[in-house]
Amino acid sequence: MFKKTLSFFVSCLLIASAAVAAKEPVNLAVIKHKLERYHDSGEYLHDISDVATKALRYLELRVERGDFKGKKPAIVLDIDETSLSNYPDMVRLDFGGTIEEIRQDEDKGTDEAIEPTLKLYRYAKAHHIAVFFITGRHEEERQVTEENLQKAGYLNHDGLILRSGDYKKAPASVYKTAMRNQLTEKGYDIILNMGDQQSDLRGGYADKTFKLPNPYYLIP
Ligand SMILES: [Mg+2]
């Protein structure tokens, strides 16, 4: 009987302490409002510009040194929220949407350039540094993605790499690391790799990585 009473008492204590410790998470509507304010205030673009400018300074330094380890110099860029912005579509889908809805939006081919990235791109091309796009978009989206990149100003890139075959189902970092490995096997020194997700950057095969902000979604 004593044991039962003690166990009841301990359970009550645990429930009471859990009730004290638990804190109501921030309301989703408040978070969405903050996400819009981060964009509309210009802070988002400012933070992107900050990172892309550091990437540009690093590339300038490497070009000045002419230090490419005897290999063909290249940079790697992700596409969505790195080179092209989906922001208007994200707002329209209220920062949600199904995979199909998101893909339909991508396939409109109307995404605008993220200017600080375009500046980095133009510097690279003007200095004979190859630029490769490695994207989580699928091979079936090649034509529309190619057209969108051209329209946004990413002219004469050196390769657009999309998910195909077994890589369609692989985790982003596994697929992207394998693609960078293939580039290094083709004789490229990837001077820098820039993306908005850690999964764009993990796994090596780049001298330096640059992580752009993206509080809008997560690709593990
Ligand atoms: Mg991205």
Coordinates of C-alpha atoms and ligand atoms in Angstrom, one line a residue:
M1 CA 0.0 0.0 0.0
F2 CA 2.8 2.3 1.0
K3 CA 4.6 1.5 -2.3
K4 CA 1.4 2.3 -4.3
T5 CA 1.0 5.6 -2.5
L6 CA 4.6 6.5 -3.1
S7 CA 4.4 5.7 -6.8
F8 CA 1.2 7.8 -7.1
F9 CA 3.0 10.7 -5.3
V10 CA 6.0 10.5 -7.6
S11 CA 3.7 10.4 -10.7
C12 CA 1.9 13.5 -9.5
L13 CA 5.3 15.3 -9.0
L14 CA 6.5 14.3 -12.5
I15 CA 3.3 15.5 -14.1
A16 CA 3.4 18.8 -12.2
S17 CA 7.0 19.4 -13.1
A18 CA 6.4 18.6 -16.7
A19 CA 3.5 21.1 -16.7
V20 CA 5.8 23.8 -15.3
A21 CA 8.7 22.9 -17.7
A22 CA 6.5 22.8 -20.8
K23 CA 6.3 26.1 -22.7
E24 CA 3.8 26.8 -25.4
P25 CA 5.7 27.0 -28.7
V26 CA 5.5 30.2 -30.7
N27 CA 2.3 30.4 -32.7
L28 CA 2.6 29.4 -36.4
A29 CA 0.9 32.6 -37.6
V30 CA 3.5 34.6 -35.6
I31 CA 6.4 32.7 -37.2
K32 CA 5.0 33.2 -40.7
H33 CA 4.7 36.9 -40.0
K34 CA 8.3 37.0 -38.9
L35 CA 9.4 35.1 -42.0
E36 CA 7.6 37.7 -44.3
R37 CA 9.1 40.6 -42.3
Y38 CA 12.6 39.1 -42.6
H39 CA 12.1 39.2 -46.4
D40 CA 10.2 42.4 -46.8
S41 CA 12.5 44.5 -44.5
G42 CA 15.4 43.6 -46.8
E43 CA 17.3 41.8 -44.1
Y44 CA 17.1 38.5 -46.0
L45 CA 18.7 39.9 -49.1
H46 CA 21.3 41.7 -46.9
D47 CA 22.3 38.5 -45.2
I48 CA 22.5 36.7 -48.5
S49 CA 24.6 39.5 -49.9
D50 CA 26.9 39.3 -46.9
V51 CA 27.7 35.6 -47.5
A52 CA 27.9 35.9 -51.3
T53 CA 30.3 38.9 -51.0
K54 CA 32.6 36.7 -48.7
A55 CA 32.4 34.0 -51.4
L56 CA 33.3 36.6 -54.1
R57 CA 36.3 37.9 -52.0
Y58 CA 37.6 34.4 -51.5
L59 CA 37.3 33.7 -55.3
E60 CA 39.0 36.9 -56.1
L61 CA 41.9 36.0 -53.8
R62 CA 42.3 32.6 -55.4
V63 CA 42.2 34.1 -58.9
E64 CA 44.8 36.7 -57.9
R65 CA 47.1 33.9 -56.6
G66 CA 46.3 31.8 -59.7
D67 CA 46.5 28.9 -57.3
F68 CA 44.4 26.0 -58.7
K69 CA 46.5 23.1 -57.7
G70 CA 47.3 22.4 -61.4
K71 CA 43.6 21.6 -62.0
K72 CA 40.7 23.2 -63.9
P73 CA 39.2 25.8 -61.5
A74 CA 35.4 25.6 -60.8
I75 CA 32.7 26.7 -58.5
V76 CA 29.5 24.9 -57.6
L77 CA 26.2 26.6 -57.0
D78 CA 22.9 25.3 -55.8
I79 CA 19.8 26.6 -57.6
D80 CA 16.7 27.2 -55.4
E81 CA 17.2 29.9 -52.8
T82 CA 20.8 30.2 -53.9
S83 CA 20.8 31.2 -57.6
L84 CA 17.0 31.6 -58.2
S85 CA 14.4 32.8 -55.7
N86 CA 11.0 31.0 -55.2
Y87 CA 9.9 33.6 -52.6
P88 CA 6.7 34.8 -54.4
D89 CA 5.5 31.2 -54.8
M90 CA 6.4 30.4 -51.1
V91 CA 4.2 33.3 -50.0
R92 CA 1.4 32.2 -52.3
L93 CA 1.5 28.7 -50.8
D94 CA 1.6 30.2 -47.3
F95 CA 5.1 28.7 -46.7
G96 CA 3.7 25.2 -47.3
G97 CA 2.3 23.3 -50.3
T98 CA 2.7 19.8 -51.6
I99 CA 5.8 18.5 -53.6
E100 CA 3.5 18.6 -56.7
E101 CA 2.5 22.2 -56.1
I102 CA 6.1 23.3 -55.5
R103 CA 7.2 21.5 -58.6
Q104 CA 4.4 23.1 -60.7
D105 CA 5.7 26.5 -59.5
E106 CA 9.3 25.6 -60.4
D107 CA 8.1 24.5 -63.8
K108 CA 6.7 27.9 -64.6
G109 CA 10.3 28.9 -65.2
T110 CA 9.8 32.4 -63.9
D111 CA 12.0 32.5 -60.9
E112 CA 14.2 35.6 -60.6
A113 CA 17.9 35.7 -60.0
I114 CA 19.3 36.2 -56.5
E115 CA 21.5 39.1 -57.5
P116 CA 24.5 38.7 -55.2
T117 CA 24.8 35.1 -56.5
L118 CA 24.5 36.4 -60.1
K119 CA 27.4 38.8 -59.4
L120 CA 29.6 35.9 -58.1
Y121 CA 28.6 33.9 -61.2
R122 CA 29.5 36.8 -63.6
Y123 CA 32.9 37.3 -61.9
A124 CA 33.7 33.6 -62.2
K125 CA 32.7 33.4 -65.9
A126 CA 34.7 36.6 -66.6
H127 CA 37.8 35.0 -65.0
H128 CA 37.6 31.6 -66.8
I129 CA 36.3 29.8 -63.7
A130 CA 33.9 27.0 -64.7
V131 CA 30.5 27.2 -63.0
F132 CA 28.4 24.1 -62.3
F133 CA 24.9 24.1 -60.9
I134 CA 24.0 21.0 -58.8
T135 CA 20.3 21.0 -57.9
G136 CA 17.8 18.7 -56.2
R137 CA 15.5 19.3 -59.1
H138 CA 14.9 16.2 -61.3
E139 CA 16.2 15.5 -64.8
E140 CA 12.6 15.9 -66.2
E141 CA 12.9 19.6 -65.2
R142 CA 16.0 20.2 -67.2
Q143 CA 14.5 22.3 -70.1
V144 CA 12.5 24.6 -67.9
T145 CA 15.3 25.0 -65.4
E146 CA 17.8 25.7 -68.2
E147 CA 15.5 28.3 -69.7
N148 CA 14.9 29.9 -66.3
L149 CA 18.6 30.2 -65.7
Q150 CA 19.2 31.8 -69.1
K151 CA 16.3 34.3 -68.5
A152 CA 17.6 35.2 -65.1
G153 CA 21.1 36.0 -66.6
Y154 CA 23.1 32.9 -65.8
L155 CA 24.5 32.6 -69.3
N156 CA 27.0 30.0 -70.6
H157 CA 27.3 27.9 -67.5
D158 CA 29.5 24.8 -67.7
G159 CA 27.0 22.2 -66.5
L160 CA 23.5 21.8 -65.0
I161 CA 23.4 18.6 -62.9
L162 CA 19.9 17.3 -61.9
R163 CA 18.8 14.3 -59.9
S164 CA 18.4 11.2 -62.1
G165 CA 18.3 7.4 -61.7
D166 CA 19.0 6.1 -58.3
Y167 CA 19.9 9.6 -57.1
K168 CA 16.3 10.7 -57.3
K169 CA 15.7 9.0 -53.9
A170 CA 19.0 9.5 -52.3
P171 CA 19.4 12.0 -49.5
A172 CA 20.4 15.5 -50.9
S173 CA 23.9 15.4 -49.3
V174 CA 24.7 11.9 -50.6
Y175 CA 23.6 12.9 -54.2
K176 CA 25.3 16.3 -54.2
T177 CA 28.6 14.9 -52.7
A178 CA 28.7 12.2 -55.4
M179 CA 28.2 14.8 -58.1
R180 CA 31.1 17.0 -56.7
N181 CA 33.2 13.9 -56.5
Q182 CA 32.5 13.2 -60.3
L183 CA 33.6 16.8 -61.1
T184 CA 36.9 16.4 -59.2
E185 CA 37.5 13.1 -61.0
K186 CA 37.1 15.0 -64.3
G187 CA 40.0 17.2 -63.2
Y188 CA 38.3 20.2 -61.5
D189 CA 39.4 21.9 -58.4
I190 CA 36.1 23.1 -56.8
I191 CA 37.2 26.4 -55.3
L192 CA 34.0 27.0 -53.5
N193 CA 30.5 25.5 -53.1
M194 CA 27.6 27.8 -52.1
G195 CA 24.1 26.7 -51.1
D196 CA 21.2 27.6 -48.8
Q197 CA 21.1 24.1 -47.1
Q198 CA 23.7 22.3 -45.1
S199 CA 22.9 19.3 -47.3
D200 CA 24.3 21.3 -50.2
L201 CA 27.6 21.7 -48.5
R202 CA 28.3 18.6 -46.4
G203 CA 30.6 15.8 -47.7
G204 CA 33.7 17.6 -49.0
Y205 CA 35.0 18.0 -52.5
A206 CA 35.2 21.8 -52.2
D207 CA 38.0 24.0 -50.9
K208 CA 35.6 26.2 -49.0
T209 CA 31.8 26.3 -48.5
F210 CA 29.4 29.2 -48.1
K211 CA 26.0 28.8 -46.4
L212 CA 23.3 31.3 -47.4
P213 CA 20.4 31.9 -45.0
N214 CA 17.1 30.2 -45.6
P215 CA 14.6 30.1 -42.7
Y216 CA 11.8 29.1 -45.1
Y217 CA 12.4 25.3 -45.5
L218 CA 14.8 22.6 -44.6
I219 CA 16.2 19.9 -46.9
P220 CA 17.9 17.3 -44.6
Ligands
MG1 MG 18.5 25.4 -52.4

